[in-house]
Amino acid sequence: MSSTAITDSPAPWLRDNCPCAACRDPRTGQKLFQITDLPADLTLGAVREVPAADGGSATHWEVRWEPEGHRSLYPAAWLAAHAPATSYAAGGDGRTEAEKELWAAADLAGQLPEAGWDAYIGDREVRARALEAVGSLGFFLLRDVPCRDRMVLGVAETFGFVRRTNYGELFEVRVEADPNNLAFTGALITPHTDNPYRDPVPTVQLLHCLRNEAVGGDSGLVDGFHAAALLRSEDRRAFETLTRVPVEFAFSDARTELRAERPLIEVDPLGRIRGIRFNNRSLAALRASAPVVEEFYAAYRAFGELLLRPELRLDFRLTPGDCLVFDNTRLLHARTAFSESGGRHLQGAYADLDGLASTLAVLRRAGRGEGAQA
Ligand code: OGA
Ligand code: ZN
Ligand code: ZN
């Protein structure tokens, strides 16, 4: 490697990433200084390559900083992976459409991302692949999860932290005498994301099936990123409207009043699709000028029609022991109506993608080490 990775890097960036023990606490790896502690007129002084002591390939680059005189030593491999000129184009946190496998129903025919509970618990590779599927496809299906009360919380704890809400640690999806949500009736539920009225929204949802003897009550999933990408290619104006117009979602019952205002389609600073909020049940009255309301409704209808295309929707039936785990910022879920007299009972819970991604990263880190076991 030549010194250009160093000399092409902006000085404040390079200095801010000095890995020395005076700049980063060796126990925690956390930075010990503020940006304001660095001289504003910082420049690179002498730069030299420091060969690996054992003659191997692990060379470093040493920089002397002017005017402060501090010396920094950067591993060449770190520079190769992180220098702004090389890493920017590849940048991404795994959450946008750029790093997903978008799908329509036929793409998954006969090959759902699924695993049995015993294999998932007993084999870290099975567990890692299941968690990877949540990142790439947006979901995985665990089979043969014990049909025990509150078991859904145990499933969430295998990869993350349960997000408790006003519905409790878990919510019972069954016919209630006095429901505060249409989910707790036998009504058909069209494709939606859950709880868009929360900020932050729960990013992972679990649904564990304990009983499903009802006539009806089949499940559906739609890849919201794929649908939004289709909308962008078929009706760019509608897509842009849905990324721009903030919409309020609201929920209230005797004890709770929640609201959050966001666009239906969230894009990152580069314009890439990063989140979907779509829930006809909890959309509040839009407050905007008449032309914006008109424009929003045309776009909302176009996206709503697209989300109902049969070819986008993966249909399946949850049977007792199945636990669906999915990305609630990307996938929309649905169910068909069912007879209220028939027995159908799911337990649901929320968790978050950051905890899931952390569990996966640690599994993969351990998997690279020696003698990794379950
Ligand atoms: C829900 C929901 C789907 C179902 O509880 O959020 O959408 O299959 N339930 O009952
Ligand atoms: Zn330093
Ligand atoms: Zn739901």
PDB file of C-alpha atoms in Angstrom, residues 12-201:
ATOM      1  CA  PRO A  12      -9.322  15.864  11.215  1.00  0.00           C
ATOM      2  CA  TRP A  13     -10.746  12.466  10.255  1.00  0.00           C
ATOM      3  CA  LEU A  14      -7.411  10.702  10.476  1.00  0.00           C
ATOM      4  CA  ARG A  15      -6.427  12.391  13.734  1.00  0.00           C
ATOM      5  CA  ASP A  16      -9.864  11.679  15.265  1.00  0.00           C
ATOM      6  CA  ASN A  17      -9.301   7.964  14.604  1.00  0.00           C
ATOM      7  CA  CYS A  18      -5.897   7.694  16.267  1.00  0.00           C
ATOM      8  CA  PRO A  19      -5.910   4.301  18.013  1.00  0.00           C
ATOM      9  CA  CYS A  20      -3.169   5.051  20.582  1.00  0.00           C
ATOM     10  CA  ALA A  21      -3.721   4.457  24.293  1.00  0.00           C
ATOM     11  CA  ALA A  22      -3.736   8.199  25.026  1.00  0.00           C
ATOM     12  CA  CYS A  23      -6.552   8.711  22.498  1.00  0.00           C
ATOM     13  CA  ARG A  24      -8.605   5.576  23.191  1.00  0.00           C
ATOM     14  CA  ASP A  25      -9.021   3.887  26.522  1.00  0.00           C
ATOM     15  CA  PRO A  26      -7.424   0.452  26.039  1.00  0.00           C
ATOM     16  CA  ARG A  27      -9.984  -1.300  28.276  1.00  0.00           C
ATOM     17  CA  THR A  28     -13.138  -0.076  26.569  1.00  0.00           C
ATOM     18  CA  GLY A  29     -11.893   1.118  23.209  1.00  0.00           C
ATOM     19  CA  GLN A  30     -13.765   4.377  23.823  1.00  0.00           C
ATOM     20  CA  LYS A  31     -12.403   7.722  22.756  1.00  0.00           C
ATOM     21  CA  LEU A  32     -10.842   9.902  25.441  1.00  0.00           C
ATOM     22  CA  PHE A  33     -10.954  13.320  23.745  1.00  0.00           C
ATOM     23  CA  GLN A  34     -13.425  15.702  22.158  1.00  0.00           C
ATOM     24  CA  ILE A  35     -13.232  17.080  18.634  1.00  0.00           C
ATOM     25  CA  THR A  36     -12.760  20.517  20.225  1.00  0.00           C
ATOM     26  CA  ASP A  37      -9.558  19.290  21.934  1.00  0.00           C
ATOM     27  CA  LEU A  38      -7.813  18.987  18.551  1.00  0.00           C
ATOM     28  CA  PRO A  39      -6.053  22.010  17.022  1.00  0.00           C
ATOM     29  CA  ALA A  40      -8.205  23.552  14.294  1.00  0.00           C
ATOM     30  CA  ASP A  41      -5.130  24.048  12.084  1.00  0.00           C
ATOM     31  CA  LEU A  42      -4.035  20.404  12.258  1.00  0.00           C
ATOM     32  CA  THR A  43      -1.864  19.148   9.401  1.00  0.00           C
ATOM     33  CA  LEU A  44       0.028  15.956   8.654  1.00  0.00           C
ATOM     34  CA  GLY A  45       3.745  16.219   9.317  1.00  0.00           C
ATOM     35  CA  ALA A  46       6.166  13.401   8.638  1.00  0.00           C
ATOM     36  CA  VAL A  47       4.589  10.134   7.381  1.00  0.00           C
ATOM     37  CA  ARG A  48       6.501   6.855   7.320  1.00  0.00           C
ATOM     38  CA  GLU A  49       5.794   3.176   6.847  1.00  0.00           C
ATOM     39  CA  VAL A  50       6.630   0.960   9.819  1.00  0.00           C
ATOM     40  CA  PRO A  51       7.217  -2.647   8.747  1.00  0.00           C
ATOM     41  CA  ALA A  52       5.847  -5.493  10.862  1.00  0.00           C
ATOM     42  CA  ALA A  53       8.337  -6.520  13.527  1.00  0.00           C
ATOM     43  CA  ASP A  54       8.146 -10.181  12.412  1.00  0.00           C
ATOM     44  CA  GLY A  55       8.607  -9.290   8.756  1.00  0.00           C
ATOM     45  CA  GLY A  56       4.960 -10.186   8.071  1.00  0.00           C
ATOM     46  CA  SER A  57       2.377  -8.185   6.201  1.00  0.00           C
ATOM     47  CA  ALA A  58       0.960  -6.303   9.220  1.00  0.00           C
ATOM     48  CA  THR A  59       2.606  -2.982   8.440  1.00  0.00           C
ATOM     49  CA  HIS A  60       1.591   0.310   9.990  1.00  0.00           C
ATOM     50  CA  TRP A  61       1.750   3.935   8.931  1.00  0.00           C
ATOM     51  CA  GLU A  62       3.040   6.476  11.367  1.00  0.00           C
ATOM     52  CA  VAL A  63       1.944  10.095  11.226  1.00  0.00           C
ATOM     53  CA  ARG A  64       3.387  13.011  13.154  1.00  0.00           C
ATOM     54  CA  TRP A  65       0.810  15.754  13.652  1.00  0.00           C
ATOM     55  CA  GLU A  66       1.610  19.455  13.390  1.00  0.00           C
ATOM     56  CA  PRO A  67       1.486  21.621  15.367  1.00  0.00           C
ATOM     57  CA  GLU A  68       0.691  19.319  18.311  1.00  0.00           C
ATOM     58  CA  GLY A  69       3.534  16.828  17.811  1.00  0.00           C
ATOM     59  CA  HIS A  70       1.294  13.826  18.597  1.00  0.00           C
ATOM     60  CA  ARG A  71       2.278  10.567  16.863  1.00  0.00           C
ATOM     61  CA  SER A  72      -0.366   8.142  15.521  1.00  0.00           C
ATOM     62  CA  LEU A  73       0.200   4.633  14.254  1.00  0.00           C
ATOM     63  CA  TYR A  74      -2.438   3.212  11.890  1.00  0.00           C
ATOM     64  CA  PRO A  75      -2.535  -0.448  10.811  1.00  0.00           C
ATOM     65  CA  ALA A  76      -2.391  -0.542   7.004  1.00  0.00           C
ATOM     66  CA  ALA A  77      -5.303  -3.017   6.980  1.00  0.00           C
ATOM     67  CA  TRP A  78      -7.448  -0.581   8.938  1.00  0.00           C
ATOM     68  CA  LEU A  79      -6.637   2.206   6.502  1.00  0.00           C
ATOM     69  CA  ALA A  80      -7.436  -0.008   3.538  1.00  0.00           C
ATOM     70  CA  ALA A  81     -10.866  -0.786   4.990  1.00  0.00           C
ATOM     71  CA  HIS A  82     -11.760   2.652   6.320  1.00  0.00           C
ATOM     72  CA  ALA A  83     -10.050   5.436   4.382  1.00  0.00           C
ATOM     73  CA  PRO A  84     -12.777   7.774   3.089  1.00  0.00           C
ATOM     74  CA  ALA A  85     -11.830   7.436  -0.557  1.00  0.00           C
ATOM     75  CA  THR A  86     -12.200   3.641  -0.524  1.00  0.00           C
ATOM     76  CA  SER A  87     -14.966   3.016   2.009  1.00  0.00           C
ATOM     77  CA  TYR A  88     -17.523   5.675   1.111  1.00  0.00           C
ATOM     78  CA  ALA A  89     -19.071   3.962  -1.895  1.00  0.00           C
ATOM     79  CA  ALA A  90     -19.521   0.713   0.028  1.00  0.00           C
ATOM     80  CA  GLY A  91     -20.989   2.501   3.041  1.00  0.00           C
ATOM     81  CA  GLY A  92     -24.220   1.269   4.540  1.00  0.00           C
ATOM     82  CA  ASP A  93     -25.522   0.027   7.848  1.00  0.00           C
ATOM     83  CA  GLY A  94     -27.373  -2.965   6.416  1.00  0.00           C
ATOM     84  CA  ARG A  95     -30.784  -1.391   6.860  1.00  0.00           C
ATOM     85  CA  THR A  96     -31.497   0.061   3.403  1.00  0.00           C
ATOM     86  CA  GLU A  97     -32.755  -1.558   0.211  1.00  0.00           C
ATOM     87  CA  ALA A  98     -29.141  -1.591  -1.047  1.00  0.00           C
ATOM     88  CA  GLU A  99     -28.294  -4.424   1.322  1.00  0.00           C
ATOM     89  CA  LYS A 100     -31.530  -6.438   1.193  1.00  0.00           C
ATOM     90  CA  GLU A 101     -32.748  -9.274  -0.954  1.00  0.00           C
ATOM     91  CA  LEU A 102     -36.056  -7.921  -2.195  1.00  0.00           C
ATOM     92  CA  TRP A 103     -38.674 -10.561  -2.902  1.00  0.00           C
ATOM     93  CA  ALA A 104     -42.075 -11.311  -4.362  1.00  0.00           C
ATOM     94  CA  ALA A 105     -44.017 -14.413  -3.287  1.00  0.00           C
ATOM     95  CA  ALA A 106     -42.733 -16.616  -6.135  1.00  0.00           C
ATOM     96  CA  ASP A 107     -39.119 -15.955  -5.136  1.00  0.00           C
ATOM     97  CA  LEU A 108     -39.726 -17.801  -1.881  1.00  0.00           C
ATOM     98  CA  ALA A 109     -41.941 -20.591  -3.180  1.00  0.00           C
ATOM     99  CA  GLY A 110     -41.129 -23.750  -1.293  1.00  0.00           C
ATOM    100  CA  GLN A 111     -38.106 -22.257   0.447  1.00  0.00           C
ATOM    101  CA  LEU A 112     -39.135 -20.183   3.409  1.00  0.00           C
ATOM    102  CA  PRO A 113     -36.285 -19.219   5.715  1.00  0.00           C
ATOM    103  CA  GLU A 114     -37.127 -21.614   8.522  1.00  0.00           C
ATOM    104  CA  ALA A 115     -35.536 -23.691  11.250  1.00  0.00           C
ATOM    105  CA  GLY A 116     -36.698 -26.072  13.957  1.00  0.00           C
ATOM    106  CA  TRP A 117     -36.515 -24.809  17.514  1.00  0.00           C
ATOM    107  CA  ASP A 118     -34.125 -27.522  18.729  1.00  0.00           C
ATOM    108  CA  ALA A 119     -31.669 -26.900  15.894  1.00  0.00           C
ATOM    109  CA  TYR A 120     -31.952 -23.150  16.414  1.00  0.00           C
ATOM    110  CA  ILE A 121     -31.160 -23.440  20.112  1.00  0.00           C
ATOM    111  CA  GLY A 122     -28.527 -26.147  19.748  1.00  0.00           C
ATOM    112  CA  ASP A 123     -26.550 -25.000  16.741  1.00  0.00           C
ATOM    113  CA  ARG A 124     -25.068 -21.524  16.506  1.00  0.00           C
ATOM    114  CA  GLU A 125     -24.755 -21.731  12.717  1.00  0.00           C
ATOM    115  CA  VAL A 126     -28.511 -22.384  12.406  1.00  0.00           C
ATOM    116  CA  ARG A 127     -29.134 -19.479  14.741  1.00  0.00           C
ATOM    117  CA  ALA A 128     -26.822 -17.168  12.790  1.00  0.00           C
ATOM    118  CA  ARG A 129     -28.488 -18.091   9.492  1.00  0.00           C
ATOM    119  CA  ALA A 130     -31.926 -17.437  10.940  1.00  0.00           C
ATOM    120  CA  LEU A 131     -30.876 -13.989  12.156  1.00  0.00           C
ATOM    121  CA  GLU A 132     -29.219 -13.278   8.816  1.00  0.00           C
ATOM    122  CA  ALA A 133     -32.521 -14.057   7.101  1.00  0.00           C
ATOM    123  CA  VAL A 134     -34.201 -11.279   9.111  1.00  0.00           C
ATOM    124  CA  GLY A 135     -31.594  -8.919   7.659  1.00  0.00           C
ATOM    125  CA  SER A 136     -31.713 -10.136   4.075  1.00  0.00           C
ATOM    126  CA  LEU A 137     -35.338 -11.304   3.552  1.00  0.00           C
ATOM    127  CA  GLY A 138     -36.951  -9.554   6.512  1.00  0.00           C
ATOM    128  CA  PHE A 139     -38.123 -12.658   8.411  1.00  0.00           C
ATOM    129  CA  PHE A 140     -37.616 -16.193   9.552  1.00  0.00           C
ATOM    130  CA  LEU A 141     -40.002 -18.847  10.732  1.00  0.00           C
ATOM    131  CA  LEU A 142     -39.190 -21.001  13.722  1.00  0.00           C
ATOM    132  CA  ARG A 143     -40.983 -24.342  13.831  1.00  0.00           C
ATOM    133  CA  ASP A 144     -41.789 -26.555  16.821  1.00  0.00           C
ATOM    134  CA  VAL A 145     -41.356 -23.831  19.398  1.00  0.00           C
ATOM    135  CA  PRO A 146     -42.944 -25.235  22.589  1.00  0.00           C
ATOM    136  CA  CYS A 147     -46.588 -24.142  22.799  1.00  0.00           C
ATOM    137  CA  ARG A 148     -46.210 -22.654  26.244  1.00  0.00           C
ATOM    138  CA  ASP A 149     -47.661 -19.462  27.616  1.00  0.00           C
ATOM    139  CA  ARG A 150     -45.110 -16.575  27.314  1.00  0.00           C
ATOM    140  CA  MET A 151     -42.725 -18.689  25.248  1.00  0.00           C
ATOM    141  CA  VAL A 152     -42.653 -15.846  22.693  1.00  0.00           C
ATOM    142  CA  LEU A 153     -40.636 -13.854  25.240  1.00  0.00           C
ATOM    143  CA  GLY A 154     -38.119 -16.688  25.452  1.00  0.00           C
ATOM    144  CA  VAL A 155     -37.778 -16.607  21.661  1.00  0.00           C
ATOM    145  CA  ALA A 156     -37.177 -12.826  21.704  1.00  0.00           C
ATOM    146  CA  GLU A 157     -34.544 -13.265  24.412  1.00  0.00           C
ATOM    147  CA  THR A 158     -32.530 -15.623  22.191  1.00  0.00           C
ATOM    148  CA  PHE A 159     -31.541 -12.615  20.062  1.00  0.00           C
ATOM    149  CA  GLY A 160     -32.524  -9.412  21.787  1.00  0.00           C
ATOM    150  CA  PHE A 161     -34.502  -7.501  24.341  1.00  0.00           C
ATOM    151  CA  VAL A 162     -38.246  -7.549  24.707  1.00  0.00           C
ATOM    152  CA  ARG A 163     -39.799  -4.141  24.086  1.00  0.00           C
ATOM    153  CA  ARG A 164     -42.574  -3.739  26.607  1.00  0.00           C
ATOM    154  CA  THR A 165     -45.469  -1.509  25.557  1.00  0.00           C
ATOM    155  CA  ASN A 166     -48.906  -0.475  26.765  1.00  0.00           C
ATOM    156  CA  TYR A 167     -50.103  -3.890  25.531  1.00  0.00           C
ATOM    157  CA  GLY A 168     -47.763  -5.457  28.094  1.00  0.00           C
ATOM    158  CA  GLU A 169     -44.609  -7.531  27.714  1.00  0.00           C
ATOM    159  CA  LEU A 170     -46.543  -9.623  25.260  1.00  0.00           C
ATOM    160  CA  PHE A 171     -49.904  -9.231  23.579  1.00  0.00           C
ATOM    161  CA  GLU A 172     -52.573 -11.863  23.155  1.00  0.00           C
ATOM    162  CA  VAL A 173     -53.861 -12.115  19.589  1.00  0.00           C
ATOM    163  CA  ARG A 174     -57.224 -13.774  20.080  1.00  0.00           C
ATOM    164  CA  VAL A 175     -60.847 -12.778  20.065  1.00  0.00           C
ATOM    165  CA  GLU A 176     -61.488 -10.482  23.017  1.00  0.00           C
ATOM    166  CA  ALA A 177     -64.896  -9.503  24.422  1.00  0.00           C
ATOM    167  CA  ASP A 178     -63.918  -5.823  24.570  1.00  0.00           C
ATOM    168  CA  PRO A 179     -61.106  -5.341  22.040  1.00  0.00           C
ATOM    169  CA  ASN A 180     -58.966  -2.163  21.925  1.00  0.00           C
ATOM    170  CA  ASN A 181     -57.528  -3.208  18.548  1.00  0.00           C
ATOM    171  CA  LEU A 182     -59.020  -4.942  15.507  1.00  0.00           C
ATOM    172  CA  ALA A 183     -56.225  -7.517  15.831  1.00  0.00           C
ATOM    173  CA  PHE A 184     -58.121  -8.829  18.850  1.00  0.00           C
ATOM    174  CA  THR A 185     -61.248  -9.684  16.822  1.00  0.00           C
ATOM    175  CA  GLY A 186     -61.835 -12.167  13.993  1.00  0.00           C
ATOM    176  CA  ALA A 187     -61.655  -9.416  11.368  1.00  0.00           C
ATOM    177  CA  LEU A 188     -59.538  -9.616   8.234  1.00  0.00           C
ATOM    178  CA  ILE A 189     -56.398  -7.505   8.620  1.00  0.00           C
ATOM    179  CA  THR A 190     -54.831  -6.092   5.465  1.00  0.00           C
ATOM    180  CA  PRO A 191     -51.043  -5.771   5.097  1.00  0.00           C
ATOM    181  CA  HIS A 192     -49.669  -3.372   7.653  1.00  0.00           C
ATOM    182  CA  THR A 193     -46.717  -2.590   9.861  1.00  0.00           C
ATOM    183  CA  ASP A 194     -47.375  -2.591  13.585  1.00  0.00           C
ATOM    184  CA  ASN A 195     -47.504   0.377  15.907  1.00  0.00           C
ATOM    185  CA  PRO A 196     -46.522   3.233  13.571  1.00  0.00           C
ATOM    186  CA  TYR A 197     -47.934   5.464  16.320  1.00  0.00           C
ATOM    187  CA  ARG A 198     -44.846   4.784  18.454  1.00  0.00           C
ATOM    188  CA  ASP A 199     -41.598   6.713  18.277  1.00  0.00           C
ATOM    189  CA  PRO A 200     -39.351   4.867  18.006  1.00  0.00           C
ATOM    190  CA  VAL A 201     -41.377   2.163  16.319  1.00  0.00           C
TER     191      VAL A 201
END
